[in-house]
Amino acid sequence: MPRETDRQWITDVALDMIITLRFVETICDDSMDADLFDSDDEDPDGTQSSSDSDTDIINSNSLSTTLIQGLKDIYSHRYLADRRAIQKSTEFAALLTNTWKVDRPEIFRSYLRLTPGAFDQLVEGIENDPVFHNNSELAEQLPVEYQVAIILF
């Protein structure tokens, strides 16, 4: 099963919150409308009183609207975190199996979907199989590590 990204997790949580908040806001708006229009609150001097808190709630943006704006902001950027430069070379298999496997295991795993340890165990288990070796002197075969990396990529 694929790993859930940070963006997917944030979106799922925000959508759950938006749905819940919209429901609560609808209930509160209905009860507030009834309170505002059905009550006969008067001050002792006979003038109609208005609640500052009701006016603030009516005129302010709702929390669900703020969350929706936050989701728009998240999806307006391609990446949530700063991107790091990745060393690239024409010898990609060598770079992947030698450099990234040791120095940048997160990059290695993102390409091959295996941890470096699991990759090494896989190579150890199949490296002596004749299918990975060539008896021809004309066409040399790539090292087993490279062949497995290419298959998994």
PDB file of C-alpha atoms in Angstrom:
ATOM      1  CA  MET A   1       0.000   0.000   0.000  1.00  0.00           C
ATOM      2  CA  PRO A   2       1.482   3.387  -0.941  1.00  0.00           C
ATOM      3  CA  ARG A   3       2.627   5.716   1.806  1.00  0.00           C
ATOM      4  CA  GLU A   4       0.332   8.631   2.573  1.00  0.00           C
ATOM      5  CA  THR A   5       2.076  11.932   1.874  1.00  0.00           C
ATOM      6  CA  ASP A   6       2.055  14.871   4.273  1.00  0.00           C
ATOM      7  CA  ARG A   7      -0.148  16.779   1.840  1.00  0.00           C
ATOM      8  CA  GLN A   8      -2.684  13.922   1.717  1.00  0.00           C
ATOM      9  CA  TRP A   9      -2.730  13.641   5.508  1.00  0.00           C
ATOM     10  CA  ILE A  10      -3.239  17.403   5.948  1.00  0.00           C
ATOM     11  CA  THR A  11      -6.001  17.364   3.341  1.00  0.00           C
ATOM     12  CA  ASP A  12      -7.811  14.428   4.960  1.00  0.00           C
ATOM     13  CA  VAL A  13      -7.682  16.022   8.413  1.00  0.00           C
ATOM     14  CA  ALA A  14      -8.749  19.428   7.086  1.00  0.00           C
ATOM     15  CA  LEU A  15     -11.662  17.953   5.117  1.00  0.00           C
ATOM     16  CA  ASP A  16     -12.885  16.068   8.184  1.00  0.00           C
ATOM     17  CA  MET A  17     -12.694  19.281  10.188  1.00  0.00           C
ATOM     18  CA  ILE A  18     -14.459  21.304   7.470  1.00  0.00           C
ATOM     19  CA  ILE A  19     -17.344  18.832   7.298  1.00  0.00           C
ATOM     20  CA  THR A  20     -17.745  18.850  11.075  1.00  0.00           C
ATOM     21  CA  LEU A  21     -17.445  22.632  11.309  1.00  0.00           C
ATOM     22  CA  ARG A  22     -19.931  23.229   8.478  1.00  0.00           C
ATOM     23  CA  PHE A  23     -22.436  21.034  10.321  1.00  0.00           C
ATOM     24  CA  VAL A  24     -21.874  22.870  13.617  1.00  0.00           C
ATOM     25  CA  GLU A  25     -21.963  26.276  11.889  1.00  0.00           C
ATOM     26  CA  THR A  26     -25.259  25.400  10.214  1.00  0.00           C
ATOM     27  CA  ILE A  27     -26.782  24.409  13.539  1.00  0.00           C
ATOM     28  CA  CYS A  28     -25.420  27.524  15.254  1.00  0.00           C
ATOM     29  CA  ASP A  29     -26.552  29.816  12.411  1.00  0.00           C
ATOM     30  CA  ASP A  30     -30.081  28.385  12.579  1.00  0.00           C
ATOM     31  CA  SER A  31     -30.273  28.808  16.347  1.00  0.00           C
ATOM     32  CA  MET A  32     -28.663  32.270  16.163  1.00  0.00           C
ATOM     33  CA  ASP A  33     -31.136  33.392  13.509  1.00  0.00           C
ATOM     34  CA  ALA A  34     -33.964  32.259  15.740  1.00  0.00           C
ATOM     35  CA  ASP A  35     -32.427  34.125  18.696  1.00  0.00           C
ATOM     36  CA  LEU A  36     -31.858  37.306  16.699  1.00  0.00           C
ATOM     37  CA  PHE A  37     -35.262  37.512  15.083  1.00  0.00           C
ATOM     38  CA  ASP A  38     -37.519  35.898  17.682  1.00  0.00           C
ATOM     39  CA  SER A  39     -36.252  37.469  20.888  1.00  0.00           C
ATOM     40  CA  ASP A  40     -37.519  40.723  22.252  1.00  0.00           C
ATOM     41  CA  ASP A  41     -34.461  41.696  24.249  1.00  0.00           C
ATOM     42  CA  GLU A  42     -34.814  45.278  25.317  1.00  0.00           C
ATOM     43  CA  ASP A  43     -32.651  47.393  27.511  1.00  0.00           C
ATOM     44  CA  PRO A  44     -34.239  48.898  30.609  1.00  0.00           C
ATOM     45  CA  ASP A  45     -34.676  52.196  28.732  1.00  0.00           C
ATOM     46  CA  GLY A  46     -36.867  50.478  26.100  1.00  0.00           C
ATOM     47  CA  THR A  47     -34.336  50.326  23.237  1.00  0.00           C
ATOM     48  CA  GLN A  48     -33.498  47.139  21.384  1.00  0.00           C
ATOM     49  CA  SER A  49     -30.153  45.651  22.508  1.00  0.00           C
ATOM     50  CA  SER A  50     -27.768  44.052  20.114  1.00  0.00           C
ATOM     51  CA  SER A  51     -25.223  41.494  21.158  1.00  0.00           C
ATOM     52  CA  ASP A  52     -21.708  42.329  20.055  1.00  0.00           C
ATOM     53  CA  SER A  53     -20.796  38.639  20.039  1.00  0.00           C
ATOM     54  CA  ASP A  54     -23.651  37.774  17.635  1.00  0.00           C
ATOM     55  CA  THR A  55     -22.621  40.580  15.292  1.00  0.00           C
ATOM     56  CA  ASP A  56     -18.978  39.465  15.421  1.00  0.00           C
ATOM     57  CA  ILE A  57     -19.950  35.886  14.581  1.00  0.00           C
ATOM     58  CA  ILE A  58     -22.155  36.956  11.682  1.00  0.00           C
ATOM     59  CA  ASN A  59     -19.577  39.344  10.187  1.00  0.00           C
ATOM     60  CA  SER A  60     -16.445  37.233  10.702  1.00  0.00           C
ATOM     61  CA  ASN A  61     -15.213  34.488   8.411  1.00  0.00           C
ATOM     62  CA  SER A  62     -16.091  31.071   9.697  1.00  0.00           C
ATOM     63  CA  LEU A  63     -13.403  28.631  10.739  1.00  0.00           C
ATOM     64  CA  SER A  64     -14.405  26.246   7.956  1.00  0.00           C
ATOM     65  CA  THR A  65     -13.903  29.032   5.391  1.00  0.00           C
ATOM     66  CA  THR A  66     -10.459  29.679   6.864  1.00  0.00           C
ATOM     67  CA  LEU A  67      -9.626  25.954   6.576  1.00  0.00           C
ATOM     68  CA  ILE A  68     -10.769  25.911   2.947  1.00  0.00           C
ATOM     69  CA  GLN A  69      -8.485  28.879   2.249  1.00  0.00           C
ATOM     70  CA  GLY A  70      -5.667  26.972   3.963  1.00  0.00           C
ATOM     71  CA  LEU A  71      -6.233  23.999   1.641  1.00  0.00           C
ATOM     72  CA  LYS A  72      -6.115  26.345  -1.349  1.00  0.00           C
ATOM     73  CA  ASP A  73      -2.775  27.660  -0.087  1.00  0.00           C
ATOM     74  CA  ILE A  74      -1.398  24.128   0.366  1.00  0.00           C
ATOM     75  CA  TYR A  75      -2.333  23.155  -3.181  1.00  0.00           C
ATOM     76  CA  SER A  76      -1.054  26.418  -4.667  1.00  0.00           C
ATOM     77  CA  HIS A  77       2.521  25.201  -4.023  1.00  0.00           C
ATOM     78  CA  ARG A  78       4.003  22.126  -5.635  1.00  0.00           C
ATOM     79  CA  TYR A  79       6.090  21.181  -2.585  1.00  0.00           C
ATOM     80  CA  LEU A  80       5.389  21.660   1.122  1.00  0.00           C
ATOM     81  CA  ALA A  81       9.083  21.628   2.084  1.00  0.00           C
ATOM     82  CA  ASP A  82      12.165  23.108   0.471  1.00  0.00           C
ATOM     83  CA  ARG A  83      13.703  20.880  -2.165  1.00  0.00           C
ATOM     84  CA  ARG A  84      17.315  19.760  -1.875  1.00  0.00           C
ATOM     85  CA  ALA A  85      19.578  19.429  -4.879  1.00  0.00           C
ATOM     86  CA  ILE A  86      20.268  15.795  -5.755  1.00  0.00           C
ATOM     87  CA  GLN A  87      23.600  14.756  -7.220  1.00  0.00           C
ATOM     88  CA  LYS A  88      23.016  13.384 -10.734  1.00  0.00           C
ATOM     89  CA  SER A  89      25.262  11.430 -13.065  1.00  0.00           C
ATOM     90  CA  THR A  90      25.121   9.493 -16.302  1.00  0.00           C
ATOM     91  CA  GLU A  91      26.030   6.415 -14.284  1.00  0.00           C
ATOM     92  CA  PHE A  92      22.668   6.329 -12.532  1.00  0.00           C
ATOM     93  CA  ALA A  93      22.853   2.697 -11.397  1.00  0.00           C
ATOM     94  CA  ALA A  94      26.287   3.303  -9.867  1.00  0.00           C
ATOM     95  CA  LEU A  95      25.099   6.493  -8.218  1.00  0.00           C
ATOM     96  CA  LEU A  96      22.024   4.772  -6.844  1.00  0.00           C
ATOM     97  CA  THR A  97      23.703   1.611  -5.553  1.00  0.00           C
ATOM     98  CA  ASN A  98      26.969   3.141  -4.357  1.00  0.00           C
ATOM     99  CA  THR A  99      26.358   6.733  -3.290  1.00  0.00           C
ATOM    100  CA  TRP A 100      22.687   7.105  -2.450  1.00  0.00           C
ATOM    101  CA  LYS A 101      22.401   3.689  -0.817  1.00  0.00           C
ATOM    102  CA  VAL A 102      25.011   4.771   1.734  1.00  0.00           C
ATOM    103  CA  ASP A 103      24.734   8.582   1.936  1.00  0.00           C
ATOM    104  CA  ARG A 104      21.087   9.268   1.067  1.00  0.00           C
ATOM    105  CA  PRO A 105      19.009   6.165   1.936  1.00  0.00           C
ATOM    106  CA  GLU A 106      15.762   8.195   1.669  1.00  0.00           C
ATOM    107  CA  ILE A 107      16.488   8.876  -2.018  1.00  0.00           C
ATOM    108  CA  PHE A 108      17.521   5.262  -2.580  1.00  0.00           C
ATOM    109  CA  ARG A 109      14.243   4.083  -1.044  1.00  0.00           C
ATOM    110  CA  SER A 110      12.163   6.572  -3.038  1.00  0.00           C
ATOM    111  CA  TYR A 111      13.542   5.152  -6.299  1.00  0.00           C
ATOM    112  CA  LEU A 112      13.587   1.432  -5.497  1.00  0.00           C
ATOM    113  CA  ARG A 113      10.883   1.250  -2.795  1.00  0.00           C
ATOM    114  CA  LEU A 114      13.224  -0.847  -0.637  1.00  0.00           C
ATOM    115  CA  THR A 115      15.493   0.054   2.235  1.00  0.00           C
ATOM    116  CA  PRO A 116      19.211  -0.381   1.529  1.00  0.00           C
ATOM    117  CA  GLY A 117      19.308  -3.327   3.960  1.00  0.00           C
ATOM    118  CA  ALA A 118      16.428  -5.107   2.230  1.00  0.00           C
ATOM    119  CA  PHE A 119      18.066  -4.437  -1.142  1.00  0.00           C
ATOM    120  CA  ASP A 120      21.344  -5.979   0.046  1.00  0.00           C
ATOM    121  CA  GLN A 121      19.510  -9.064   1.344  1.00  0.00           C
ATOM    122  CA  LEU A 122      17.704  -9.443  -1.985  1.00  0.00           C
ATOM    123  CA  VAL A 123      20.972  -9.191  -3.932  1.00  0.00           C
ATOM    124  CA  GLU A 124      22.667 -11.701  -1.595  1.00  0.00           C
ATOM    125  CA  GLY A 125      19.833 -14.147  -2.116  1.00  0.00           C
ATOM    126  CA  ILE A 126      19.957 -14.107  -5.922  1.00  0.00           C
ATOM    127  CA  GLU A 127      23.505 -13.077  -6.884  1.00  0.00           C
ATOM    128  CA  ASN A 128      24.719 -16.648  -7.445  1.00  0.00           C
ATOM    129  CA  ASP A 129      21.865 -17.568  -9.792  1.00  0.00           C
ATOM    130  CA  PRO A 130      23.199 -18.351 -13.304  1.00  0.00           C
ATOM    131  CA  VAL A 131      20.667 -16.016 -14.937  1.00  0.00           C
ATOM    132  CA  PHE A 132      22.686 -13.050 -13.622  1.00  0.00           C
ATOM    133  CA  HIS A 133      25.970 -14.242 -15.111  1.00  0.00           C
ATOM    134  CA  ASN A 134      27.180 -14.436 -18.673  1.00  0.00           C
ATOM    135  CA  ASN A 135      29.765 -16.845 -20.068  1.00  0.00           C
ATOM    136  CA  SER A 136      30.298 -14.747 -23.180  1.00  0.00           C
ATOM    137  CA  GLU A 137      33.482 -12.743 -23.491  1.00  0.00           C
ATOM    138  CA  LEU A 138      31.906 -10.444 -26.074  1.00  0.00           C
ATOM    139  CA  ALA A 139      29.118  -8.953 -23.966  1.00  0.00           C
ATOM    140  CA  GLU A 140      29.913  -8.334 -20.349  1.00  0.00           C
ATOM    141  CA  GLN A 141      26.929  -8.319 -18.034  1.00  0.00           C
ATOM    142  CA  LEU A 142      26.278  -5.550 -15.519  1.00  0.00           C
ATOM    143  CA  PRO A 143      26.901  -6.318 -11.834  1.00  0.00           C
ATOM    144  CA  VAL A 144      23.979  -8.046 -10.103  1.00  0.00           C
ATOM    145  CA  GLU A 145      23.346  -4.942  -7.936  1.00  0.00           C
ATOM    146  CA  TYR A 146      22.857  -2.811 -11.059  1.00  0.00           C
ATOM    147  CA  GLN A 147      20.590  -5.380 -12.695  1.00  0.00           C
ATOM    148  CA  VAL A 148      18.345  -5.589  -9.604  1.00  0.00           C
ATOM    149  CA  ALA A 149      18.288  -1.787  -9.271  1.00  0.00           C
ATOM    150  CA  ILE A 150      17.227  -1.448 -12.920  1.00  0.00           C
ATOM    151  CA  ILE A 151      14.464  -4.034 -12.471  1.00  0.00           C
ATOM    152  CA  LEU A 152      13.125  -2.312  -9.340  1.00  0.00           C
ATOM    153  CA  PHE A 153      13.359   1.183 -10.811  1.00  0.00           C
TER     154      PHE A 153
END
